[in-house]
Coordinates of C-alpha atoms in Angstrom, one line a residue:
M1 CA 77.3 116.0 133.5
A2 CA 74.8 115.3 130.8
A3 CA 72.8 112.2 131.2
Q4 CA 73.5 109.3 128.9
K5 CA 70.8 108.1 126.4
R6 CA 70.9 105.2 124.0
A7 CA 69.9 106.5 120.6
C8 CA 70.6 106.0 116.9
D9 CA 72.1 108.8 114.9
A10 CA 68.9 109.6 113.1
C11 CA 66.7 109.9 116.2
Y12 CA 69.4 111.8 118.0
K13 CA 69.8 114.5 115.4
R14 CA 66.0 114.8 114.9
K15 CA 65.4 115.1 118.6
I16 CA 62.8 112.3 118.8
Q17 CA 62.3 109.4 121.1
C18 CA 64.3 106.4 120.1
D19 CA 63.6 102.8 121.0
W20 CA 67.1 101.7 120.2
E21 CA 66.8 98.2 121.7
A22 CA 63.7 97.4 119.6
K23 CA 64.6 99.1 116.3
H24 CA 68.4 98.9 116.3
P25 CA 69.7 96.1 118.5
R26 CA 73.3 97.0 117.8
C27 CA 75.4 99.8 116.3
D28 CA 77.0 99.4 112.9
W29 CA 80.4 98.2 114.3
C30 CA 79.0 95.6 116.6
E31 CA 76.5 94.4 114.0
H32 CA 79.4 93.9 111.6
Q33 CA 81.4 92.0 114.1
D34 CA 78.5 90.1 115.6
L35 CA 79.3 91.4 119.1
S36 CA 77.1 92.7 122.0
C37 CA 76.8 96.4 121.8
T38 CA 77.6 98.8 124.6
F39 CA 77.5 102.0 122.7
D40 CA 76.1 105.0 124.6
R41 CA 75.8 108.4 123.1
V42 CA 76.6 111.3 125.4
R43 CA 74.1 114.1 124.9
G44 CA 76.1 117.2 125.5
R45 CA 75.6 120.9 124.8
R46 CA 75.2 122.0 121.2
K47 CA 78.4 123.6 119.9
G48 CA 77.0 125.3 116.8
R49 CA 77.9 123.9 113.3
K50 CA 80.8 121.7 114.6
A51 CA 78.4 119.7 116.9
R52 CA 75.9 119.3 114.0
V53 CA 78.4 117.9 111.5
V54 CA 80.2 115.4 113.6
E55 CA 80.3 112.0 111.9
T56 CA 82.2 108.9 112.9
A57 CA 83.1 105.6 111.3
A58 CA 81.1 103.7 113.9
A59 CA 78.0 105.9 114.2
R60 CA 76.5 106.5 110.7
D61 CA 73.9 109.1 109.7
S62 CA 71.7 106.4 108.2
H63 CA 70.2 103.0 109.3
P64 CA 73.0 100.5 109.9
S65 CA 71.8 98.3 107.0
Q66 CA 72.5 101.1 104.6
S67 CA 76.0 101.8 105.8
S68 CA 79.2 100.4 104.3
L69 CA 79.8 98.0 107.1
G70 CA 76.2 96.9 106.9
K71 CA 76.6 96.0 103.3
R72 CA 79.6 93.9 104.1
T73 CA 77.7 92.0 106.7
E74 CA 75.0 91.1 104.2
E75 CA 77.5 89.9 101.7
E76 CA 80.1 88.1 103.7
P77 CA 81.1 88.1 107.4
A78 CA 84.6 89.0 108.6
Q79 CA 86.6 86.0 109.3
V80 CA 88.8 87.5 112.0
P81 CA 87.5 89.3 115.1
F82 CA 88.6 92.9 115.0
L83 CA 90.0 94.6 118.0
V84 CA 87.1 96.3 119.8
T85 CA 87.9 98.8 122.5
G86 CA 85.2 98.5 125.2
Q87 CA 86.0 99.7 128.7
P88 CA 89.1 102.0 129.1
N89 CA 92.3 100.1 129.4
P90 CA 93.9 101.0 132.7
H91 CA 97.3 100.1 131.4
K92 CA 97.2 102.3 128.3
L93 CA 100.0 104.8 128.2
F94 CA 98.9 108.4 128.1
L95 CA 100.5 110.2 125.1
Q96 CA 101.3 113.8 125.4
A97 CA 100.1 114.7 122.0
H98 CA 99.0 118.3 121.4
D99 CA 97.1 119.9 118.6
S100 CA 99.6 121.4 116.3
R101 CA 97.2 124.3 115.6
S102 CA 97.5 125.4 119.2
P103 CA 100.0 128.2 119.6
S104 CA 100.6 127.4 123.2
S105 CA 102.0 123.9 122.4
T106 CA 105.7 123.8 123.2
H107 CA 106.3 120.1 122.7
S108 CA 107.4 118.3 119.6
P109 CA 105.1 118.6 116.6
S110 CA 102.1 116.3 116.7
S111 CA 100.8 114.0 114.0
R112 CA 98.9 116.9 112.5
D113 CA 102.2 118.0 111.1
H114 CA 102.9 114.7 109.5
V115 CA 100.0 113.7 107.3
S116 CA 101.9 111.8 104.6
Y117 CA 101.1 108.1 104.4
A118 CA 104.8 107.5 104.4
H119 CA 104.9 109.0 107.9
I120 CA 104.2 106.5 110.6
N121 CA 101.6 107.9 113.0
Y122 CA 99.9 105.8 115.6
D123 CA 97.4 106.9 118.2
G124 CA 98.6 110.5 118.1
C125 CA 102.4 109.8 118.1
H126 CA 104.7 110.4 115.2
F127 CA 107.1 107.5 114.9
G128 CA 109.0 108.4 111.8
H129 CA 108.7 107.8 108.0
L130 CA 109.4 105.2 105.4
S131 CA 112.7 105.7 103.6
H132 CA 112.5 106.5 99.9
Q133 CA 115.7 104.6 99.3
N134 CA 114.5 101.1 100.5
G135 CA 111.1 101.5 102.1
M136 CA 112.3 100.8 105.6
P137 CA 111.2 102.8 108.6
I138 CA 113.3 105.7 109.8
L139 CA 112.3 106.4 113.4
T140 CA 112.2 109.9 114.9
E141 CA 113.7 110.7 118.3
E142 CA 110.1 111.0 119.7
G143 CA 109.3 107.5 118.3
R144 CA 112.4 105.9 119.8
R145 CA 111.7 107.5 123.2
W146 CA 108.2 106.2 123.2
I147 CA 109.3 102.7 122.3
S148 CA 112.0 102.8 125.0
S149 CA 109.3 103.9 127.6
R150 CA 107.1 100.9 126.6
A151 CA 109.7 98.2 126.3
G152 CA 112.1 99.5 129.1
E153 CA 115.0 99.2 126.6
D154 CA 117.0 101.7 124.8
V155 CA 116.5 101.5 121.0
S156 CA 118.5 103.1 118.2
F157 CA 118.0 101.1 115.0
R158 CA 121.2 102.6 113.6
K159 CA 121.2 100.1 110.8
L160 CA 118.0 101.7 109.4
Q161 CA 119.6 105.0 108.8
P162 CA 120.0 106.0 105.2
Q163 CA 123.1 104.4 103.6
P164 CA 125.7 106.6 101.8
R165 CA 125.4 106.9 98.1
R166 CA 126.7 103.9 96.2
Y167 CA 129.2 104.5 93.5
M168 CA 128.5 103.5 89.9
K169 CA 129.2 99.8 89.3
H170 CA 130.9 100.3 85.9
Q171 CA 133.7 102.7 86.3
F172 CA 134.9 102.1 82.8
L173 CA 131.4 103.3 81.6
A174 CA 131.9 106.5 83.5
D175 CA 135.2 107.0 81.6
D176 CA 133.5 106.3 78.3
L177 CA 131.0 109.0 79.1
C178 CA 133.7 111.6 79.9
K179 CA 135.7 110.8 76.8
G180 CA 132.7 110.5 74.4
S181 CA 133.8 107.0 73.4
P182 CA 131.8 105.3 70.6
S183 CA 131.2 102.3 72.9
I184 CA 128.5 104.3 74.5
Y185 CA 126.4 103.5 71.4
A186 CA 127.2 99.8 71.4
L187 CA 124.3 97.4 71.4
P188 CA 124.1 93.7 72.3
E189 CA 124.2 91.2 69.5
K190 CA 121.1 91.7 67.4
S191 CA 120.3 87.9 67.6
L192 CA 120.2 88.2 71.4
T193 CA 117.9 91.2 71.3
V194 CA 115.6 89.5 68.9
K195 CA 115.4 86.5 71.1
I196 CA 114.6 88.6 74.1
F197 CA 111.9 90.4 72.1
D198 CA 110.4 87.0 71.1
V199 CA 110.3 85.8 74.7
F200 CA 108.6 89.1 75.7
I201 CA 105.8 89.0 73.1
H202 CA 105.0 85.4 73.9
S203 CA 105.0 85.8 77.6
A204 CA 102.1 86.7 79.9
F205 CA 104.2 89.4 81.3
S206 CA 103.4 91.5 78.2
M207 CA 99.7 91.3 79.2
V208 CA 100.4 93.1 82.5
F209 CA 103.3 95.3 81.4
P210 CA 102.7 96.1 77.7
L211 CA 106.0 98.0 77.4
V212 CA 106.3 97.8 73.6
D213 CA 104.1 97.3 70.6
K214 CA 105.3 94.3 68.5
D215 CA 105.1 96.0 65.1
L216 CA 106.4 99.4 66.2
F217 CA 109.3 97.9 68.1
R218 CA 110.5 96.0 65.1
E219 CA 110.9 99.3 63.4
T220 CA 112.8 100.6 66.4
L221 CA 115.1 97.6 66.2
A222 CA 115.8 98.2 62.6
L223 CA 116.6 101.9 63.1
A224 CA 118.8 101.2 66.1
Y225 CA 120.9 98.5 64.4
E226 CA 121.1 99.9 60.9
S227 CA 122.6 103.2 62.0
Q228 CA 126.2 102.5 62.8
F229 CA 128.1 105.6 61.7
E230 CA 128.2 109.1 63.3
P231 CA 126.8 111.6 63.3
L232 CA 123.7 109.9 64.6
S233 CA 120.3 111.5 64.3
I234 CA 118.2 112.2 67.3
E235 CA 115.7 109.4 66.2
C236 CA 118.6 106.9 66.0
V237 CA 120.0 107.8 69.4
S238 CA 116.5 107.5 70.9
A239 CA 116.0 104.1 69.2
K240 CA 119.3 102.9 70.7
A241 CA 118.3 104.1 74.2
C242 CA 114.9 102.3 73.8
V243 CA 116.6 99.0 72.8
L244 CA 119.1 99.2 75.6
A245 CA 116.4 99.9 78.1
F246 CA 114.4 97.0 76.8
V247 CA 117.3 94.6 77.0
S248 CA 118.1 95.7 80.6
S249 CA 114.5 94.9 81.6
A250 CA 114.7 91.4 80.3
R251 CA 115.3 90.2 83.9
L252 CA 111.7 90.9 84.6
F253 CA 110.2 88.5 82.0
S254 CA 112.9 85.9 81.3
E255 CA 111.4 82.4 81.1
R256 CA 112.0 80.0 83.9
D257 CA 112.3 76.9 81.6
T258 CA 114.4 78.6 78.9
P259 CA 116.4 81.3 80.6
L260 CA 118.1 83.9 78.4
P261 CA 121.8 84.1 78.1
N262 CA 123.6 86.2 80.7
L263 CA 123.9 89.9 79.8
D264 CA 125.1 93.0 81.5
S265 CA 121.8 94.6 82.4
E266 CA 123.4 97.3 84.5
R267 CA 125.7 98.4 81.7
C268 CA 122.7 98.5 79.2
A269 CA 120.7 100.5 81.7
A270 CA 123.5 103.0 82.2
Q271 CA 124.0 103.4 78.5
A272 CA 120.3 104.0 78.1
R273 CA 120.2 106.6 80.9
H274 CA 123.0 108.5 79.2
L275 CA 121.5 108.4 75.7
L276 CA 118.1 109.5 77.0
S277 CA 119.8 112.7 78.4
C278 CA 120.8 113.5 74.8
T279 CA 117.2 113.2 73.5
A280 CA 115.3 114.8 76.4
D281 CA 114.4 117.9 74.4
E282 CA 111.8 116.1 72.4
A283 CA 109.1 113.7 73.6
T284 CA 108.6 110.7 71.3
L285 CA 107.0 107.4 71.7
T286 CA 110.4 105.7 71.5
S287 CA 111.9 107.8 74.3
L288 CA 108.7 107.4 76.4
Q289 CA 109.0 103.6 76.1
A290 CA 112.6 103.9 77.3
C291 CA 111.7 106.0 80.3
V292 CA 108.9 103.6 81.4
M293 CA 111.2 100.6 81.0
L294 CA 114.0 102.3 83.0
T295 CA 111.4 103.1 85.7
L296 CA 110.6 99.4 86.0
Y297 CA 114.3 98.4 85.9
E298 CA 115.4 100.8 88.6
T299 CA 112.5 99.8 90.8
S300 CA 113.1 96.1 90.3
T301 CA 116.7 96.5 91.3
G302 CA 115.9 98.4 94.5
R303 CA 116.8 101.9 93.4
L304 CA 113.4 103.3 94.3
Q305 CA 114.4 106.9 94.2
S306 CA 116.1 106.6 90.8
G307 CA 112.9 104.9 89.6
T308 CA 110.7 107.8 90.6
T309 CA 113.0 110.1 88.7
F310 CA 112.5 108.3 85.4
H311 CA 108.8 108.0 86.2
A312 CA 108.6 111.8 86.5
V313 CA 110.1 112.2 83.0
A314 CA 107.8 109.5 81.6
C315 CA 104.8 111.3 83.0
R316 CA 105.8 114.6 81.4
M317 CA 106.4 112.8 78.1
V318 CA 103.0 111.1 78.0
F319 CA 101.3 114.4 78.7
G320 CA 103.3 116.0 75.9
L321 CA 102.2 113.2 73.5
G322 CA 98.6 113.6 74.5
G323 CA 98.1 110.2 76.0
H324 CA 96.1 111.6 78.9
T325 CA 93.3 112.8 76.7
R326 CA 93.4 111.3 73.2
L327 CA 91.6 108.0 73.2
P328 CA 92.8 105.4 70.7
P329 CA 90.7 104.2 67.8
K330 CA 88.6 101.0 68.3
H331 CA 90.0 99.6 65.0
I332 CA 93.7 99.8 64.1
T333 CA 94.0 100.7 60.4
T334 CA 97.1 102.9 60.2
R335 CA 100.5 103.3 61.8
S336 CA 99.3 106.5 63.4
D337 CA 96.4 104.6 65.0
R338 CA 98.8 102.0 66.4
E339 CA 101.0 104.8 67.9
R340 CA 98.0 106.5 69.5
R341 CA 96.9 103.2 71.0
H342 CA 100.3 102.4 72.5
I343 CA 100.7 105.9 73.9
R344 CA 97.4 105.5 75.6
I345 CA 98.5 102.1 77.0
L346 CA 101.7 103.7 78.3
F347 CA 99.6 106.5 79.9
W348 CA 97.8 103.8 81.9
L349 CA 101.1 102.3 83.1
C350 CA 102.3 105.8 84.1
Y351 CA 99.0 106.6 85.8
I352 CA 99.0 103.3 87.9
I353 CA 102.7 103.7 88.9
D354 CA 102.1 107.4 89.8
K355 CA 99.2 106.7 92.2
D356 CA 101.0 103.9 93.9
T357 CA 104.2 105.9 94.2
A358 CA 102.4 108.9 95.6
L359 CA 100.6 106.9 98.3
R360 CA 103.7 104.9 99.3
T361 CA 106.2 107.8 99.4
G362 CA 103.9 110.7 100.4
Q363 CA 105.1 112.7 97.5
P364 CA 102.5 114.6 95.5
P365 CA 101.2 112.7 92.4
L366 CA 102.4 113.9 89.0
M367 CA 99.3 113.0 87.1
S368 CA 96.1 114.7 88.3
G369 CA 93.0 112.8 87.4
E370 CA 91.2 116.0 86.9
Y371 CA 93.3 116.6 83.8
C372 CA 93.0 113.1 82.4
D373 CA 90.4 111.2 80.5
L374 CA 90.0 108.1 82.7
T375 CA 87.8 106.1 80.3
L376 CA 88.9 102.5 80.7
P377 CA 90.2 100.6 77.7
D378 CA 87.5 98.9 75.6
G379 CA 86.7 95.5 77.0
Y380 CA 88.8 96.0 80.1
D381 CA 86.3 94.2 82.4
E382 CA 86.5 91.1 80.1
C383 CA 90.1 90.6 81.4
Y384 CA 88.6 89.2 84.7
T385 CA 86.0 87.0 83.0
T386 CA 87.6 86.0 79.6
Y387 CA 91.4 86.4 79.4
L388 CA 92.7 85.7 82.9
P389 CA 90.6 82.5 83.6
R390 CA 92.0 80.8 80.4
L391 CA 95.5 82.2 80.7
H392 CA 98.6 80.2 81.1
D393 CA 102.2 81.2 81.5
K394 CA 103.1 81.1 77.7
V395 CA 100.5 82.5 75.4
P396 CA 101.0 84.7 72.3
L397 CA 98.6 87.3 73.5
S398 CA 100.2 90.0 71.3
D399 CA 99.0 88.2 68.2
D400 CA 95.5 89.3 68.9
E401 CA 94.9 92.8 67.5
A402 CA 91.8 93.2 69.7
F403 CA 93.8 92.3 72.9
T404 CA 93.2 94.6 75.8
P405 CA 96.1 94.6 78.3
H406 CA 95.2 93.8 81.8
L407 CA 97.7 96.2 83.4
P408 CA 99.5 95.7 86.7
E409 CA 96.6 97.0 88.8
D410 CA 93.0 97.9 88.3
P411 CA 93.0 101.6 87.2
R412 CA 89.8 102.2 89.3
L413 CA 91.7 101.3 92.4
S414 CA 94.5 103.6 91.3
H415 CA 92.0 106.4 91.0
L416 CA 90.8 105.7 94.5
K417 CA 94.4 105.9 95.7
E418 CA 94.6 109.4 94.3
K419 CA 91.5 110.4 96.2
V420 CA 93.0 108.9 99.4
S421 CA 96.2 110.9 98.9
R422 CA 94.4 114.1 98.2
R423 CA 91.7 114.0 100.8
L424 CA 93.6 112.4 103.7
Y425 CA 97.3 113.1 103.2
S426 CA 97.6 116.4 101.3
A427 CA 98.5 119.8 102.7
Q428 CA 94.8 120.7 102.7
A429 CA 94.1 117.6 104.8
V430 CA 96.0 119.2 107.7
K431 CA 93.5 121.9 108.1
K432 CA 90.4 119.6 108.3
T433 CA 88.5 119.3 111.5
N434 CA 88.0 115.9 113.1
A435 CA 84.5 115.8 111.8
E436 CA 85.6 116.5 108.2
L437 CA 88.4 114.0 108.4
L438 CA 86.1 111.3 109.7
R439 CA 83.5 112.1 107.1
D440 CA 86.1 111.7 104.3
I441 CA 87.2 108.4 105.8
R442 CA 83.7 107.1 105.8
E443 CA 83.1 108.1 102.2
L444 CA 86.3 106.7 101.0
D445 CA 85.6 103.4 102.8
E446 CA 82.3 103.2 101.0
E447 CA 84.0 103.8 97.7
L448 CA 86.6 101.1 98.4
E449 CA 83.8 98.7 99.3
A450 CA 81.9 99.5 96.1
W451 CA 85.1 98.8 94.1
R452 CA 85.7 95.5 95.9
L453 CA 82.1 94.3 95.1
S454 CA 82.6 95.3 91.4
I455 CA 85.4 92.7 91.1
P456 CA 84.3 89.2 90.0
A457 CA 84.3 86.7 92.8
I458 CA 87.3 84.7 91.6
F459 CA 89.6 87.7 92.1
R460 CA 87.6 89.7 94.7
P461 CA 89.6 90.6 97.7
A462 CA 88.4 89.2 101.0
L463 CA 87.4 91.6 103.8
S464 CA 89.7 89.8 106.2
I465 CA 92.2 86.9 106.1
S466 CA 92.7 84.6 109.0
N467 CA 94.9 81.5 109.5
K468 CA 91.8 79.4 108.8
S469 CA 91.0 81.2 105.6
R470 CA 91.4 79.2 102.4
V471 CA 93.7 81.0 100.0
D472 CA 93.9 79.6 96.4
V473 CA 95.8 81.7 93.9
G474 CA 96.1 79.0 91.3
D475 CA 99.1 77.6 89.5
C476 CA 99.2 80.1 86.6
L477 CA 101.6 82.9 87.5
P478 CA 99.7 85.7 85.8
R479 CA 96.5 84.7 87.5
S480 CA 98.2 84.2 90.8
M481 CA 99.9 87.6 90.6
T482 CA 96.6 89.3 89.7
H483 CA 95.0 87.7 92.7
I484 CA 97.9 88.7 95.0
I485 CA 98.1 92.3 93.8
M486 CA 94.3 92.6 94.2
H487 CA 94.4 91.5 97.8
L488 CA 97.5 93.4 98.8
G489 CA 96.3 96.5 97.0
Y490 CA 92.9 96.4 98.7
H491 CA 94.3 95.9 102.2
H492 CA 96.9 98.6 101.5
V493 CA 94.2 101.2 100.6
M494 CA 92.1 100.0 103.6
T495 CA 95.0 100.7 105.9
A496 CA 95.7 104.1 104.3
I497 CA 92.1 105.2 104.7
H498 CA 91.5 104.2 108.3
R499 CA 95.0 104.9 109.6
A500 CA 94.3 108.6 108.9
S501 CA 91.8 108.5 111.8
S502 CA 94.7 108.3 114.3
R503 CA 95.4 112.0 113.7
C504 CA 92.1 112.7 115.6
I505 CA 93.7 111.4 118.8
S506 CA 96.0 114.4 118.9
G507 CA 94.3 116.9 121.3
A508 CA 91.4 114.5 121.9
D509 CA 91.5 115.1 125.6
A510 CA 91.0 118.8 125.1
A511 CA 88.0 118.4 122.7
A512 CA 84.6 118.9 124.4
D513 CA 82.9 116.5 122.0
A514 CA 85.7 113.9 122.0
E515 CA 83.4 111.3 123.7
E516 CA 81.0 111.6 120.8
W517 CA 83.4 110.7 118.0
L518 CA 86.3 108.9 119.8
P519 CA 84.6 105.5 119.6
G520 CA 84.5 105.9 115.8
V521 CA 88.2 106.7 115.7
K522 CA 89.0 103.6 117.7
S523 CA 86.9 101.5 115.4
S524 CA 88.6 103.0 112.3
M525 CA 92.0 102.3 113.8
A526 CA 91.0 98.7 114.4
L527 CA 90.1 98.4 110.8
A528 CA 93.6 99.6 109.8
L529 CA 95.2 97.2 112.2
E530 CA 93.1 94.2 110.8
A531 CA 94.1 95.1 107.3
S532 CA 97.7 95.0 108.3
R533 CA 97.2 91.6 109.9
S534 CA 95.4 90.3 106.8
T535 CA 98.3 91.5 104.6
L536 CA 100.8 89.3 106.5
V537 CA 98.5 86.3 106.8
Y538 CA 97.5 86.4 103.1
L539 CA 101.0 86.9 101.7
R540 CA 102.3 83.9 103.7
A541 CA 99.5 81.8 102.4
A542 CA 100.0 83.0 98.8
I543 CA 103.8 83.1 98.7
R544 CA 104.1 80.3 96.1
G545 CA 102.2 82.4 93.6
V546 CA 104.5 85.5 93.8
A547 CA 106.7 86.2 90.8
G548 CA 110.4 86.2 91.5
E549 CA 110.8 89.5 89.7
A550 CA 108.3 91.3 91.9
F551 CA 110.5 91.4 95.0
W552 CA 110.8 95.1 95.3
M553 CA 107.1 95.6 94.5
I554 CA 106.0 93.1 97.1
I555 CA 108.4 93.8 99.9
F556 CA 106.7 97.1 100.7
Y557 CA 103.5 95.4 102.0
P558 CA 104.9 93.2 104.8
T559 CA 107.4 96.0 105.8
H560 CA 104.6 98.5 106.3
A561 CA 102.2 96.0 107.9
M562 CA 104.7 94.8 110.5
M563 CA 105.2 98.4 111.8
A564 CA 101.4 98.8 112.4
L565 CA 101.4 95.5 114.2
F566 CA 104.4 96.4 116.3
C567 CA 102.9 99.8 117.3
H568 CA 99.7 98.1 118.4
I569 CA 101.5 95.5 120.5
L570 CA 103.4 98.3 122.4
M571 CA 100.2 100.3 122.7
D572 CA 98.2 97.5 124.2
P573 CA 100.6 94.8 125.5
L574 CA 98.0 93.2 127.7
N575 CA 95.5 92.5 124.9
P576 CA 94.3 88.9 124.9
D577 CA 95.5 88.5 121.2
V578 CA 98.9 90.0 121.7
E579 CA 100.8 86.6 121.7
Q580 CA 99.2 85.8 118.3
D581 CA 100.3 89.2 117.0
V582 CA 103.9 88.7 118.2
A583 CA 103.9 85.3 116.4
L584 CA 102.6 86.9 113.3
L585 CA 105.2 89.6 113.5
A586 CA 108.0 87.0 114.0
S587 CA 106.8 85.1 110.9
T588 CA 107.5 88.2 108.7
A589 CA 111.2 87.4 108.7
E590 CA 110.6 83.9 107.5
L591 CA 108.1 85.2 104.9
I592 CA 110.6 87.7 103.4
N593 CA 113.4 85.0 103.3
I594 CA 111.2 82.6 101.3
L595 CA 110.1 85.2 98.7
P596 CA 110.8 83.5 95.4
I597 CA 113.6 85.5 93.7
Q598 CA 115.2 84.3 90.5
R599 CA 118.6 85.9 90.9
L600 CA 119.5 87.4 94.2
T601 CA 121.7 90.5 93.9
S602 CA 124.0 91.7 96.6
H603 CA 121.6 94.6 97.1
E604 CA 118.6 92.3 97.6
L605 CA 120.6 90.0 99.9
A606 CA 121.6 93.0 102.0
H607 CA 118.0 94.2 102.2
I608 CA 116.7 90.7 103.3
E609 CA 119.3 90.6 106.0
L610 CA 118.3 94.2 107.1
V611 CA 114.6 93.3 107.3
T612 CA 115.4 90.0 109.1
E613 CA 117.4 91.8 111.8
F614 CA 114.8 94.5 112.1
V615 CA 112.0 92.0 112.6
A616 CA 114.0 90.2 115.3
E617 CA 114.5 93.5 117.1
L618 CA 110.8 94.3 116.9
C619 CA 109.9 90.9 118.3
Y620 CA 112.4 91.4 121.1
L621 CA 111.1 94.8 122.0
S622 CA 107.5 93.5 121.8
R623 CA 108.2 90.7 124.3
K624 CA 110.0 93.1 126.6
A625 CA 107.0 95.4 126.5
I626 CA 104.6 92.6 127.3
A627 CA 106.8 91.4 130.2
K628 CA 107.0 95.0 131.5
A629 CA 103.3 95.6 131.3
T630 CA 102.5 92.3 132.9
A631 CA 104.8 92.9 135.8
E632 CA 103.4 96.4 136.4
Y633 CA 99.8 94.9 136.3
E634 CA 100.6 92.2 138.8
H635 CA 102.3 94.7 141.1
R636 CA 99.2 96.9 141.1
Q637 CA 97.0 93.9 141.7
A638 CA 99.1 92.9 144.7
L639 CA 98.8 96.3 146.4

């Protein structure tokens, strides 16, 4: 066996004598965590190019102070100790995970076959995937067997299986569609629509989701309500669909102090869906607005799959209208300028939704950044320093012609999500070697850190959130939601980046150079775990700042984080911090139950009940796994 030698990466690769203790007291990971370092590099035989290009998340090519983690140490220390794998854990279960590229493997497919972020892979085991219907985990037979082996209990999670398709709520509307009844064109009272429109343009919601332009939509209202007799023109039908979609989305921005009158949002949305099918041959700004609004409506009501369908149509329309390349004029002088500007704004909404949807669901993105001009709107950075700090819940932002919408997420983070999807979770990512995969993880981690540092301190996401961290999101809902989405989005991307390293575990025992990069994989997986912990801790601390309309947008984050925590507990049930992790997992049920929701629908109530029961089952299995591992350890100690 080759002798061990303590050396930094640079000295090791250059084959020169390294005084590690004098020059580099600790490796990057331990320097970041302020821990004693026990890193020893194993000098093995050279294996050609593969041995030369091995890079890990823990051992960088450059000096530690120049690495991504080194930069974080200089700026702000982590508040929660990460999990550090030192000596081998004698109680760790050996996973029979084989490299899917090996033709001799006769076992179930390894994690190399499941690279989508929507698939749950942990330490080389494929547990299942997140349902496109409700975002809940659907466990594989392999995953259930592994959980049973760790907890000593049979598991089924039958309640998590996809539910049968629900029937349309309004059966009379379906009859109208079949008979071609004129009621399909019926609109709410104009006075009600005008009131909803007035609430929208004077709400801060319009800053984040600029669905309509105030001047152009007034023209749409006039066209929709003035045309009452058939035959209706395509422009008129499109205007009616746009108005109906807008009215259905009122539940997203209705004021808390002055609520809007009750209206049948479901019927309005169903009418809009039907009318859009009659105008799909031609892409117009009016129909594009309707598609974007229906995307938000379907998503906000928990019909995630339906929402992605309308999103796909919206993406094709915005491409057809040139929103992906044509930049709007700096000064609005004509109606055409106003249309170009709003099409470009809707492009950004589609782009942000597209990248988030692709990363969450594992489906390919519809809008490739390579085909889009991603120049940010003029003055976008001023939103963090000018608009948001002085913003309150009711402000007529739309009266300012120079107003730059803030958008629901920073477009630069959305662009990074696209890179993560493409480089770590695409079909091409399956073919990457461990060295190539770890290199991409390191580079994406550095890009994420650069983005984080570019955000002003008042909104900048913290590296890690602990129970002792002070979380102040403010009393203003738009500012609080910006703060919350920033933090949740950051930890979401951090998890997505570093969780990909778990695929390297598959076939690790057969790799001759595994000891060289395996410590980096463990460190990367610890970062993903800590990001999941931070998600739950932060959301619990910031719960009062969550908008009630954002239930289905927010619910994804704790659901996904608790699965990572659960897998870690079962993987290492004797870890000193395991009781804290179980307590954090148990708090997820309470967290979901106290999410502020304005009007609970039967669908949302059923989902809350489903998540609550699921968390209870995870906590039960976690405690069984801890008890089983403790008994086995005590039995071995007694021998």
